[in-house]
Amino acid sequence: MLPSRAVGLLSLCILADLPAAARAFISGPKATSYRHSYRYMSACTAGLAMKVETCADKKISVAVIGGGIAGLSCASTLSQSDTHVPTVFDTGRLRPGGRCSSRLPGDSDKTSGSSSKNQIIGSVVVDHAAQILSVPKSEGFEAFANKVKQWEQDGIIREFPRGSVCEIVAGKNNEDHFELKKIQGSKMYYGNGGMNSVVSAIINSEDKSFEIQQDVWVSPGNGVKFIGGKGEPQWKVQRNGKTLGVYDRLVVAHNGKCADRLMSKTPAKKLHSLLRTNFSPTVPKWGGKRMTLNSIYSYTFAIKSEESPLTKQLGDNIICCFVKNEPKLRLLTCQTKKQHDGQKNNNRIEVWTVLSSPTFAKKYKAPQENIPDEISEEVIDLLQKAIENSLALSPGSLSADHILDSRLQLWGAAVPLNTWKTNSTSSASGDGAHADSGFLYDADFGVGSCGDWLLDPSIGGAWTSGMRLAEWMLTEDQHKAQSVGLPPNGSFEASRTVHQAAIGNIR
């Protein structure tokens, strides 16, 4: 007969190996009287052979809510260990990526505000949100800089040709309505095959893979439920009342109202307090009291190359422009001038994307999943006129008669205007000096959060935040279950780069 301690150890390990639904059942409020008998029956049922692991060998399951760059970076880093098994839950209908998602040829279209007259836009690669990737200039991004070099070598990303990225600024006199100011010094990249190529590179970057559950909406109201004890975390993840699984750790890798509601009923109150969100085009200079996100309209349209007034004004070599002379706009880029492997360029068609200013998006804000037709028509008309004004085009140059196809999207929870900053306690140098900053982790409840709002409003900020959180979780035993980044240790700081560009830190 086994000693009682061995029986208890064996029972715990059998419990850990049960299916998620069974684990949820025996972890409920009425589970106490059922646990021993359920384990015993599961272990002793005739004809069943069980592989019994020691608890030291049991892997830690992690639910990652959000399949953007931060969540995928976190999951990818965790998956390379022999101790953690991540599962990513992403709401994207077609593929993960968040703000780095792309529309690819052949994708079905359910987006509101789409004319789809000739399905022209659907035949080319279109980045409808993030347009540029760069390495943040501040300290702590050495690992990301190395990753960018690797992506460039592997053909995942391509540097914008010299002189192809510029600023559109006001002319010096009345005769010069605008000027093109070349941007020097900063290396800027686009995804070869769309920004989604970066997403694919993160997912497939290492030998070990991880599970992604796509087009899954974890219910904000009751999507996660803490069913463990303090210091012994366990989380149940649900969709419309249906249990998706029970996990040992939880990572919240998105923000906005949904993240706020997701954690509002959990005992992790300090972490939840930082997920509360304001939506505004501006933030106080001192940073504000809450995470603040802006909103941006993304309008993509197709025109005939031979009739393109944009190329006539900008020149053949200009691909991307930061708009500085028109308050309704922030960025203008030509999707079809980017060179992608495997895509035949249609020289007869140009596809452009313009990103609005946050102030404009707030004024005409609408439900992003279902923009009313009257608002869509008004926003498109105003954006077309704003482009005409910026480039000194004749009125009507971009009227409906000249537009072959178009798509309008509202990027509701767009770019963080401030970031949560805490003081690192590490004495190391390089990336190691920031190993305990740029993410949140509540050790009592086994829940963390990552994202660009915790480090730097950029792709590099999101990737690094996810990586740091994962590395902290992998060495949790060494830290003696230490929490990181929770209030009152920290404050929000306004981002100067986002204030200037409104579309993230990409300079």
Short mmCIF file of C-alpha atoms in Angstrom, two decimals:
data_model
loop_
_atom_site.label_atom_id
_atom_site.label_comp_id
_atom_site.label_asym_id
_atom_site.label_seq_id
_atom_site.Cartn_x
_atom_site.Cartn_y
_atom_site.Cartn_z
CA MET A 1 0.00 0.00 0.00
CA LEU A 2 1.25 3.49 -0.86
CA PRO A 3 1.94 5.95 1.95
CA SER A 4 -0.83 8.54 2.39
CA ARG A 5 1.44 11.37 1.12
CA ALA A 6 2.16 9.38 -2.04
CA VAL A 7 -1.55 8.77 -2.58
CA GLY A 8 -2.22 12.48 -2.22
CA LEU A 9 0.57 13.34 -4.67
CA LEU A 10 -0.71 10.79 -7.14
CA SER A 11 -4.23 12.18 -6.83
CA LEU A 12 -3.09 15.72 -7.54
CA CYS A 13 -1.27 14.63 -10.67
CA ILE A 14 -4.25 12.61 -11.90
CA LEU A 15 -6.41 15.71 -11.38
CA ALA A 16 -4.00 17.84 -13.43
CA ASP A 17 -4.22 15.40 -16.34
CA LEU A 18 -8.02 15.31 -16.47
CA PRO A 19 -9.88 17.01 -19.36
CA ALA A 20 -10.66 20.68 -18.83
CA ALA A 21 -14.40 20.09 -18.35
CA ALA A 22 -13.75 17.50 -15.65
CA ARG A 23 -11.24 19.75 -13.92
CA ALA A 24 -13.76 22.58 -13.94
CA PHE A 25 -16.41 20.28 -12.48
CA ILE A 26 -14.33 19.11 -9.55
CA SER A 27 -12.96 22.59 -8.85
CA GLY A 28 -16.41 24.11 -8.37
CA PRO A 29 -18.04 25.11 -5.08
CA LYS A 30 -19.53 21.64 -4.56
CA ALA A 31 -16.37 19.84 -5.50
CA THR A 32 -14.97 19.10 -2.04
CA SER A 33 -17.06 16.02 -1.35
CA TYR A 34 -16.60 14.69 -4.88
CA ARG A 35 -12.85 15.14 -5.41
CA HIS A 36 -11.48 11.99 -3.79
CA SER A 37 -14.15 9.67 -5.23
CA TYR A 38 -13.86 11.21 -8.73
CA ARG A 39 -10.07 10.83 -8.77
CA TYR A 40 -10.31 7.30 -7.42
CA MET A 41 -12.87 6.25 -10.02
CA SER A 42 -10.91 7.91 -12.82
CA ALA A 43 -7.75 6.08 -11.79
CA CYS A 44 -9.34 2.71 -11.17
CA THR A 45 -11.86 2.38 -14.02
CA ALA A 46 -11.28 -1.02 -15.66
CA GLY A 47 -9.42 -1.03 -18.96
CA LEU A 48 -7.86 2.44 -18.57
CA ALA A 49 -4.10 2.82 -18.62
CA MET A 50 -2.75 6.04 -17.19
CA LYS A 51 0.61 7.65 -17.44
CA VAL A 52 1.31 9.14 -14.03
CA GLU A 53 3.62 12.13 -13.88
CA THR A 54 5.19 13.59 -10.81
CA CYS A 55 3.94 17.07 -9.99
CA ALA A 56 7.42 18.43 -10.66
CA ASP A 57 7.04 17.30 -14.28
CA LYS A 58 3.56 18.75 -14.76
CA LYS A 59 3.62 21.59 -17.25
CA ILE A 60 2.02 24.94 -16.44
CA SER A 61 -0.85 25.80 -18.77
CA VAL A 62 -1.22 29.47 -19.76
CA ALA A 63 -4.22 31.14 -21.39
CA VAL A 64 -3.19 34.19 -23.44
CA ILE A 65 -6.16 36.44 -24.23
CA GLY A 66 -5.27 38.41 -27.35
CA GLY A 67 -3.38 37.41 -30.48
CA GLY A 68 -1.64 40.67 -31.30
CA ILE A 69 2.13 41.13 -31.32
CA ALA A 70 2.41 41.21 -27.50
CA GLY A 71 0.32 38.08 -26.92
CA LEU A 72 2.05 36.12 -29.67
CA SER A 73 5.51 37.19 -28.47
CA CYS A 74 4.62 36.06 -24.96
CA ALA A 75 3.22 32.73 -26.17
CA SER A 76 6.18 32.10 -28.48
CA THR A 77 8.67 32.69 -25.66
CA LEU A 78 6.72 30.47 -23.25
CA SER A 79 6.42 27.69 -25.81
CA GLN A 80 10.19 27.31 -26.10
CA SER A 81 10.39 26.11 -22.51
CA ASP A 82 9.78 22.61 -21.22
CA THR A 83 7.63 23.94 -18.38
CA HIS A 84 4.85 26.08 -19.88
CA VAL A 85 2.15 25.34 -22.47
CA PRO A 86 0.43 28.48 -23.82
CA THR A 87 -2.87 28.71 -25.68
CA VAL A 88 -3.74 31.95 -27.47
CA PHE A 89 -7.36 33.07 -27.84
CA ASP A 90 -7.78 35.61 -30.66
CA THR A 91 -10.88 37.39 -31.91
CA GLY A 92 -9.61 37.93 -35.47
CA ARG A 93 -11.97 36.43 -38.02
CA LEU A 94 -9.26 35.36 -40.45
CA ARG A 95 -5.95 35.28 -38.61
CA PRO A 96 -4.16 36.74 -35.57
CA GLY A 97 -2.10 39.90 -35.57
CA GLY A 98 -4.19 42.69 -34.09
CA ARG A 99 -2.92 45.99 -35.41
CA CYS A 100 -0.36 44.12 -37.54
CA SER A 101 -3.01 42.17 -39.43
CA SER A 102 -3.23 42.47 -43.21
CA ARG A 103 -5.84 41.90 -45.85
CA LEU A 104 -4.53 39.29 -48.26
CA PRO A 105 -5.72 38.36 -51.76
CA GLY A 106 -8.67 36.01 -51.53
CA ASP A 107 -9.82 37.08 -48.06
CA SER A 108 -13.59 37.19 -47.67
CA ASP A 109 -14.94 40.63 -46.86
CA LYS A 110 -17.39 41.38 -44.07
CA THR A 111 -16.06 44.83 -43.26
CA SER A 112 -18.53 47.68 -42.97
CA GLY A 113 -18.01 50.70 -45.19
CA SER A 114 -16.84 48.66 -48.20
CA SER A 115 -17.98 49.45 -51.70
CA SER A 116 -16.36 46.37 -53.32
CA LYS A 117 -17.40 47.56 -56.80
CA ASN A 118 -14.79 45.49 -58.60
CA GLN A 119 -13.10 43.60 -55.72
CA ILE A 120 -9.88 45.40 -56.67
CA ILE A 121 -8.70 45.96 -53.11
CA GLY A 122 -9.29 42.29 -52.37
CA SER A 123 -6.76 41.32 -55.04
CA VAL A 124 -3.74 42.99 -53.40
CA VAL A 125 -1.97 42.97 -50.03
CA VAL A 126 -3.30 45.76 -47.82
CA ASP A 127 -2.04 46.81 -44.40
CA HIS A 128 -5.03 48.61 -42.95
CA ALA A 129 -3.54 49.51 -39.55
CA ALA A 130 0.21 49.42 -38.77
CA GLN A 131 2.18 50.53 -41.84
CA ILE A 132 5.76 50.87 -40.62
CA LEU A 133 8.05 48.85 -38.38
CA SER A 134 11.12 50.38 -36.76
CA VAL A 135 13.31 49.82 -33.71
CA PRO A 136 12.62 52.21 -30.81
CA LYS A 137 15.61 54.42 -30.11
CA SER A 138 15.42 54.21 -26.33
CA GLU A 139 17.31 51.64 -24.25
CA GLY A 140 16.06 48.13 -23.64
CA PHE A 141 15.25 47.06 -27.20
CA GLU A 142 18.44 45.18 -28.05
CA ALA A 143 16.61 41.86 -28.36
CA PHE A 144 14.05 43.38 -30.69
CA ALA A 145 16.78 45.01 -32.79
CA ASN A 146 18.39 41.59 -33.22
CA LYS A 147 15.03 40.11 -34.16
CA VAL A 148 14.50 42.81 -36.79
CA LYS A 149 17.91 42.03 -38.30
CA GLN A 150 16.95 38.36 -38.46
CA TRP A 151 13.59 39.15 -40.08
CA GLU A 152 15.32 41.31 -42.68
CA GLN A 153 17.84 38.58 -43.46
CA ASP A 154 15.05 36.02 -43.76
CA GLY A 155 13.06 38.23 -46.13
CA ILE A 156 10.21 38.72 -43.64
CA ILE A 157 10.51 42.50 -43.79
CA ARG A 158 12.03 44.95 -46.26
CA GLU A 159 13.47 48.36 -45.68
CA PHE A 160 11.65 51.18 -47.39
CA PRO A 161 13.82 52.39 -50.28
CA ARG A 162 15.87 55.47 -49.52
CA GLY A 163 13.83 58.61 -50.05
CA SER A 164 10.49 56.80 -50.30
CA VAL A 165 9.24 57.94 -46.87
CA CYS A 166 8.69 61.65 -46.35
CA GLU A 167 6.70 64.33 -44.57
CA ILE A 168 4.12 66.50 -46.31
CA VAL A 169 4.55 69.95 -44.78
CA ALA A 170 3.09 73.36 -45.53
CA GLY A 171 4.78 75.38 -48.24
CA LYS A 172 6.95 78.34 -47.38
CA ASN A 173 4.82 80.75 -49.39
CA ASN A 174 1.38 80.97 -51.00
CA GLU A 175 2.63 79.62 -54.31
CA ASP A 176 4.04 76.46 -52.71
CA HIS A 177 0.97 74.83 -51.18
CA PHE A 178 3.02 71.95 -49.79
CA GLU A 179 6.55 70.59 -49.64
CA LEU A 180 7.98 67.09 -49.33
CA LYS A 181 10.50 66.75 -46.52
CA LYS A 182 12.63 63.63 -46.77
CA ILE A 183 13.18 61.65 -43.57
CA GLN A 184 16.79 60.77 -42.91
CA GLY A 185 18.50 58.46 -40.46
CA SER A 186 15.66 56.24 -39.29
CA LYS A 187 15.44 52.73 -40.73
CA MET A 188 11.85 51.89 -41.52
CA TYR A 189 10.48 48.55 -42.73
CA TYR A 190 7.31 47.08 -44.17
CA GLY A 191 6.22 43.46 -44.15
CA ASN A 192 7.11 41.43 -47.25
CA GLY A 193 3.65 40.08 -47.95
CA GLY A 194 2.02 42.51 -45.55
CA MET A 195 2.62 43.26 -41.89
CA ASN A 196 1.02 39.90 -41.19
CA SER A 197 4.34 38.35 -42.30
CA VAL A 198 5.79 39.59 -39.00
CA VAL A 199 2.95 37.84 -37.19
CA SER A 200 3.66 34.60 -39.06
CA ALA A 201 7.37 34.92 -38.28
CA ILE A 202 6.65 35.16 -34.55
CA ILE A 203 4.33 32.16 -34.65
CA ASN A 204 6.78 30.04 -36.66
CA SER A 205 10.02 31.45 -35.26
CA GLU A 206 11.10 28.44 -33.25
CA ASP A 207 10.98 24.65 -33.38
CA LYS A 208 8.14 24.36 -30.88
CA SER A 209 4.66 25.61 -31.73
CA PHE A 210 1.72 26.69 -29.62
CA GLU A 211 -2.04 26.50 -30.01
CA ILE A 212 -4.04 29.44 -31.37
CA GLN A 213 -7.83 29.35 -31.12
CA GLN A 214 -8.94 31.71 -33.88
CA ASP A 215 -12.14 33.76 -34.11
CA VAL A 216 -12.85 33.10 -30.43
CA TRP A 217 -14.47 35.86 -28.40
CA VAL A 218 -13.73 35.31 -24.71
CA SER A 219 -16.77 36.95 -23.14
CA PRO A 220 -15.77 40.29 -21.54
CA GLY A 221 -18.41 40.03 -18.80
CA ASN A 222 -17.59 36.56 -17.49
CA GLY A 223 -14.92 35.24 -19.83
CA VAL A 224 -12.38 34.51 -17.12
CA LYS A 225 -13.05 33.27 -13.61
CA PHE A 226 -10.52 32.73 -10.85
CA ILE A 227 -11.19 29.30 -9.33
CA GLY A 228 -7.92 28.76 -7.50
CA GLY A 229 -6.57 30.01 -4.21
CA LYS A 230 -4.15 32.77 -3.32
CA GLY A 231 -0.71 31.52 -4.30
CA GLU A 232 -2.31 28.53 -6.05
CA PRO A 233 -3.83 30.15 -9.14
CA GLN A 234 -6.23 28.54 -11.56
CA TRP A 235 -8.36 30.26 -14.19
CA LYS A 236 -11.42 29.11 -16.10
CA VAL A 237 -11.81 30.62 -19.57
CA GLN A 238 -15.31 30.84 -21.07
CA ARG A 239 -17.09 31.80 -24.25
CA ASN A 240 -20.82 32.52 -24.01
CA GLY A 241 -21.01 30.46 -20.84
CA LYS A 242 -19.18 27.50 -22.37
CA THR A 243 -15.91 26.49 -20.72
CA LEU A 244 -12.96 26.62 -23.11
CA GLY A 245 -10.46 25.33 -20.60
CA VAL A 246 -8.94 25.63 -17.14
CA TYR A 247 -5.44 27.11 -16.92
CA ASP A 248 -2.75 27.59 -14.32
CA ARG A 249 -1.86 31.12 -15.47
CA LEU A 250 -3.61 33.92 -17.34
CA VAL A 251 -2.15 36.61 -19.63
CA VAL A 252 -4.23 39.60 -20.72
CA ALA A 253 -2.62 40.74 -23.96
CA HIS A 254 -5.11 43.32 -25.15
CA ASN A 255 -6.57 46.55 -23.83
CA GLY A 256 -9.59 48.80 -24.05
CA LYS A 257 -13.07 48.29 -22.67
CA CYS A 258 -13.07 44.53 -23.23
CA ALA A 259 -9.91 43.99 -21.17
CA ASP A 260 -11.35 46.21 -18.44
CA ARG A 261 -14.59 44.23 -18.30
CA LEU A 262 -12.77 40.91 -18.61
CA MET A 263 -10.90 41.43 -15.34
CA SER A 264 -13.48 43.54 -13.47
CA LYS A 265 -15.01 40.63 -11.52
CA THR A 266 -11.74 38.91 -10.63
CA PRO A 267 -9.80 39.26 -7.36
CA ALA A 268 -6.76 40.73 -9.19
CA LYS A 269 -7.88 44.26 -8.35
CA LYS A 270 -4.53 46.01 -8.69
CA LEU A 271 -3.92 44.67 -12.20
CA HIS A 272 -7.51 45.43 -13.20
CA SER A 273 -7.16 49.04 -12.02
CA LEU A 274 -4.56 49.64 -14.74
CA LEU A 275 -6.81 48.20 -17.48
CA ARG A 276 -9.41 50.92 -17.02
CA THR A 277 -9.32 53.01 -20.17
CA ASN A 278 -10.06 56.51 -21.40
CA PHE A 279 -10.63 57.19 -25.10
CA SER A 280 -9.37 60.58 -26.20
CA PRO A 281 -7.23 62.20 -28.91
CA THR A 282 -5.12 63.87 -26.22
CA VAL A 283 -3.64 63.19 -22.81
CA PRO A 284 -2.34 65.60 -20.12
CA LYS A 285 1.35 66.40 -20.31
CA TRP A 286 1.88 64.72 -16.95
CA GLY A 287 0.42 61.46 -18.31
CA GLY A 288 -3.05 61.24 -16.81
CA LYS A 289 -4.51 58.77 -14.34
CA ARG A 290 -5.62 56.07 -16.77
CA MET A 291 -4.45 54.33 -19.90
CA THR A 292 -5.61 56.54 -22.77
CA LEU A 293 -6.21 55.26 -26.29
CA ASN A 294 -7.01 57.28 -29.38
CA SER A 295 -9.12 56.26 -32.38
CA ILE A 296 -8.16 56.40 -36.06
CA TYR A 297 -10.04 55.93 -39.33
CA SER A 298 -8.35 53.84 -42.00
CA TYR A 299 -9.59 54.51 -45.54
CA THR A 300 -8.27 52.42 -48.44
CA PHE A 301 -9.14 53.24 -52.03
CA ALA A 302 -8.16 52.20 -55.56
CA ILE A 303 -7.64 54.52 -58.53
CA LYS A 304 -6.26 54.16 -62.05
CA SER A 305 -2.51 54.69 -62.18
CA GLU A 306 -2.62 56.77 -65.35
CA GLU A 307 -5.11 59.12 -63.72
CA SER A 308 -3.54 59.13 -60.25
CA PRO A 309 -3.33 62.70 -58.99
CA LEU A 310 -1.43 61.49 -55.92
CA THR A 311 1.54 60.10 -57.85
CA LYS A 312 1.56 63.18 -60.09
CA GLN A 313 1.97 65.37 -57.02
CA LEU A 314 4.24 63.11 -54.95
CA GLY A 315 6.34 61.44 -57.64
CA ASP A 316 6.80 57.80 -58.57
CA ASN A 317 9.28 56.98 -55.78
CA ILE A 318 7.22 58.13 -52.78
CA ILE A 319 5.53 55.25 -50.93
CA CYS A 320 4.65 56.64 -47.51
CA CYS A 321 4.02 60.14 -46.16
CA PHE A 322 3.49 61.59 -42.71
CA VAL A 323 0.91 64.33 -43.24
CA LYS A 324 1.78 67.53 -41.36
CA ASN A 325 -0.24 70.13 -43.28
CA GLU A 326 -3.80 68.85 -42.86
CA PRO A 327 -5.39 68.41 -39.39
CA LYS A 328 -7.72 65.60 -40.49
CA LEU A 329 -4.87 63.34 -41.67
CA ARG A 330 -1.78 61.67 -40.24
CA LEU A 331 -0.42 59.15 -42.77
CA LEU A 332 -0.79 58.40 -46.48
CA THR A 333 0.74 55.30 -48.09
CA CYS A 334 0.55 53.48 -51.41
CA GLN A 335 0.02 49.75 -50.86
CA THR A 336 0.78 48.78 -54.46
CA LYS A 337 4.19 50.46 -54.49
CA LYS A 338 5.42 48.06 -51.78
CA GLN A 339 7.19 45.09 -53.33
CA HIS A 340 5.92 41.72 -52.13
CA ASP A 341 7.21 38.28 -53.08
CA GLY A 342 4.64 36.34 -55.05
CA GLN A 343 2.39 39.29 -55.83
CA LYS A 344 2.15 40.50 -59.39
CA ASN A 345 1.98 44.26 -59.45
CA ASN A 346 -0.88 45.67 -61.49
CA ASN A 347 0.69 48.77 -63.01
CA ARG A 348 -2.72 50.01 -64.07
CA ILE A 349 -4.05 50.33 -60.52
CA GLU A 350 -2.87 52.15 -57.39
CA VAL A 351 -4.22 51.29 -53.95
CA TRP A 352 -3.74 53.91 -51.24
CA THR A 353 -4.48 53.95 -47.50
CA VAL A 354 -4.93 57.11 -45.47
CA LEU A 355 -5.01 57.20 -41.66
CA SER A 356 -6.99 59.99 -40.06
CA SER A 357 -6.05 62.12 -37.09
CA PRO A 358 -7.45 61.02 -33.71
CA THR A 359 -9.33 64.31 -33.35
CA PHE A 360 -11.16 63.64 -36.62
CA ALA A 361 -11.94 60.03 -35.62
CA LYS A 362 -13.38 61.12 -32.29
CA LYS A 363 -15.62 63.69 -33.93
CA TYR A 364 -17.08 61.08 -36.29
CA LYS A 365 -16.77 58.02 -34.07
CA ALA A 366 -19.24 55.19 -34.68
CA PRO A 367 -19.60 51.50 -33.79
CA GLN A 368 -16.46 50.11 -35.43
CA GLU A 369 -18.05 46.76 -36.28
CA ASN A 370 -21.00 48.40 -38.02
CA ILE A 371 -20.39 51.94 -39.23
CA PRO A 372 -23.74 53.47 -40.31
CA ASP A 373 -23.91 54.23 -44.03
CA GLU A 374 -24.54 57.94 -43.51
CA ILE A 375 -21.45 58.29 -41.28
CA SER A 376 -19.35 56.18 -43.64
CA GLU A 377 -20.28 58.35 -46.62
CA GLU A 378 -19.57 61.56 -44.72
CA VAL A 379 -16.22 60.35 -43.38
CA ILE A 380 -15.08 59.15 -46.81
CA ASP A 381 -16.06 62.45 -48.42
CA LEU A 382 -14.21 64.47 -45.77
CA LEU A 383 -11.07 62.31 -45.99
CA GLN A 384 -10.99 62.58 -49.77
CA LYS A 385 -11.28 66.37 -49.55
CA ALA A 386 -8.56 66.45 -46.88
CA ILE A 387 -6.17 64.58 -49.19
CA GLU A 388 -7.00 67.02 -51.99
CA ASN A 389 -6.27 69.93 -49.65
CA SER A 390 -3.00 68.47 -48.39
CA LEU A 391 -1.65 67.82 -51.89
CA ALA A 392 -3.15 70.94 -53.49
CA LEU A 393 -5.30 68.87 -55.85
CA SER A 394 -8.19 70.25 -57.82
CA PRO A 395 -11.52 69.86 -55.97
CA GLY A 396 -13.18 66.62 -57.01
CA SER A 397 -9.92 64.88 -58.00
CA LEU A 398 -10.81 62.06 -55.63
CA SER A 399 -14.56 62.10 -56.05
CA ALA A 400 -16.60 58.91 -56.33
CA ASP A 401 -16.26 58.99 -60.12
CA HIS A 402 -12.51 58.43 -59.82
CA ILE A 403 -12.58 55.79 -57.05
CA LEU A 404 -12.69 52.22 -58.37
CA ASP A 405 -13.00 50.48 -55.02
CA SER A 406 -12.82 51.48 -51.35
CA ARG A 407 -12.95 50.25 -47.80
CA LEU A 408 -13.42 52.21 -44.58
CA GLN A 409 -12.52 50.94 -41.13
CA LEU A 410 -12.52 52.51 -37.69
CA TRP A 411 -9.58 51.56 -35.51
CA GLY A 412 -11.48 52.16 -32.26
CA ALA A 413 -8.86 51.31 -29.63
CA ALA A 414 -5.89 52.47 -31.66
CA VAL A 415 -2.68 53.80 -30.14
CA PRO A 416 -1.87 54.39 -26.44
CA LEU A 417 -1.10 58.04 -25.74
CA ASN A 418 0.56 57.20 -22.44
CA THR A 419 2.53 54.30 -21.00
CA TRP A 420 2.65 52.85 -17.49
CA LYS A 421 6.15 53.24 -16.09
CA THR A 422 7.63 51.53 -13.05
CA ASN A 423 11.14 51.59 -11.63
CA SER A 424 13.26 48.54 -12.46
CA THR A 425 15.09 46.96 -9.52
CA SER A 426 17.55 45.06 -11.72
CA SER A 427 21.27 45.87 -11.54
CA ALA A 428 22.02 44.22 -14.90
CA SER A 429 22.86 46.04 -18.15
CA GLY A 430 21.32 45.92 -21.65
CA ASP A 431 18.01 44.07 -21.95
CA GLY A 432 18.65 42.57 -18.52
CA ALA A 433 18.45 46.00 -16.92
CA HIS A 434 14.77 46.14 -17.84
CA ALA A 435 13.84 42.52 -17.17
CA ASP A 436 11.36 43.48 -14.44
CA SER A 437 9.62 46.34 -16.25
CA GLY A 438 7.39 46.79 -19.28
CA PHE A 439 4.73 44.31 -18.14
CA LEU A 440 2.44 43.50 -15.21
CA TYR A 441 2.37 40.36 -13.11
CA ASP A 442 0.29 39.55 -10.03
CA ALA A 443 1.94 36.55 -8.41
CA ASP A 444 -0.87 36.02 -5.91
CA PHE A 445 -3.35 35.22 -8.66
CA GLY A 446 -1.03 34.07 -11.45
CA VAL A 447 -2.14 36.71 -13.95
CA GLY A 448 -0.07 39.07 -16.09
CA SER A 449 -0.58 41.68 -18.76
CA CYS A 450 1.60 42.78 -21.68
CA GLY A 451 1.29 45.30 -24.48
CA ASP A 452 2.78 48.42 -25.99
CA TRP A 453 0.94 50.58 -23.42
CA LEU A 454 3.28 49.15 -20.78
CA LEU A 455 6.52 50.00 -22.55
CA ASP A 456 6.52 51.87 -25.86
CA PRO A 457 3.64 52.53 -28.31
CA SER A 458 5.14 50.55 -31.17
CA ILE A 459 5.49 47.06 -32.61
CA GLY A 460 8.83 46.84 -30.82
CA GLY A 461 7.19 47.86 -27.55
CA ALA A 462 4.51 45.20 -27.89
CA TRP A 463 6.97 42.43 -28.84
CA THR A 464 9.39 43.28 -26.04
CA SER A 465 6.65 43.56 -23.43
CA GLY A 466 5.33 40.09 -24.31
CA MET A 467 8.82 38.60 -24.24
CA ARG A 468 9.68 40.13 -20.87
CA LEU A 469 6.47 38.90 -19.26
CA ALA A 470 7.07 35.38 -20.56
CA GLU A 471 10.67 35.35 -19.32
CA TRP A 472 9.53 36.52 -15.89
CA MET A 473 6.91 33.75 -15.74
CA LEU A 474 9.49 31.16 -16.78
CA THR A 475 11.72 32.13 -13.88
CA GLU A 476 8.90 32.67 -11.41
CA ASP A 477 10.41 30.29 -8.85
CA GLN A 478 13.64 32.30 -8.80
CA HIS A 479 11.68 35.47 -8.02
CA LYS A 480 9.81 33.75 -5.18
CA ALA A 481 6.48 34.57 -6.82
CA GLN A 482 7.16 38.31 -6.89
CA SER A 483 4.61 40.68 -8.42
CA VAL A 484 5.74 43.28 -10.96
CA GLY A 485 4.48 46.67 -12.07
CA LEU A 486 1.38 46.88 -9.91
CA PRO A 487 0.22 50.13 -8.32
CA PRO A 488 1.10 52.12 -6.34
CA ASN A 489 4.57 51.46 -7.83
CA GLY A 490 4.39 53.48 -11.03
CA SER A 491 2.59 56.19 -12.97
CA PHE A 492 1.42 56.97 -16.49
CA GLU A 493 3.70 59.08 -18.68
CA ALA A 494 2.63 60.87 -21.84
CA SER A 495 4.28 59.71 -25.07
CA ARG A 496 5.86 62.59 -26.99
CA THR A 497 6.28 60.54 -30.16
CA VAL A 498 2.61 59.57 -30.28
CA HIS A 499 1.60 63.16 -29.57
CA GLN A 500 3.55 64.19 -32.65
CA ALA A 501 2.62 61.35 -35.03
CA ALA A 502 -0.61 60.00 -33.43
CA ILE A 503 -0.01 56.61 -35.03
CA GLY A 504 2.68 55.22 -32.72
CA ASN A 505 6.41 55.53 -32.15
CA ILE A 506 7.76 54.71 -35.60
CA ARG A 507 10.47 57.37 -35.99
#
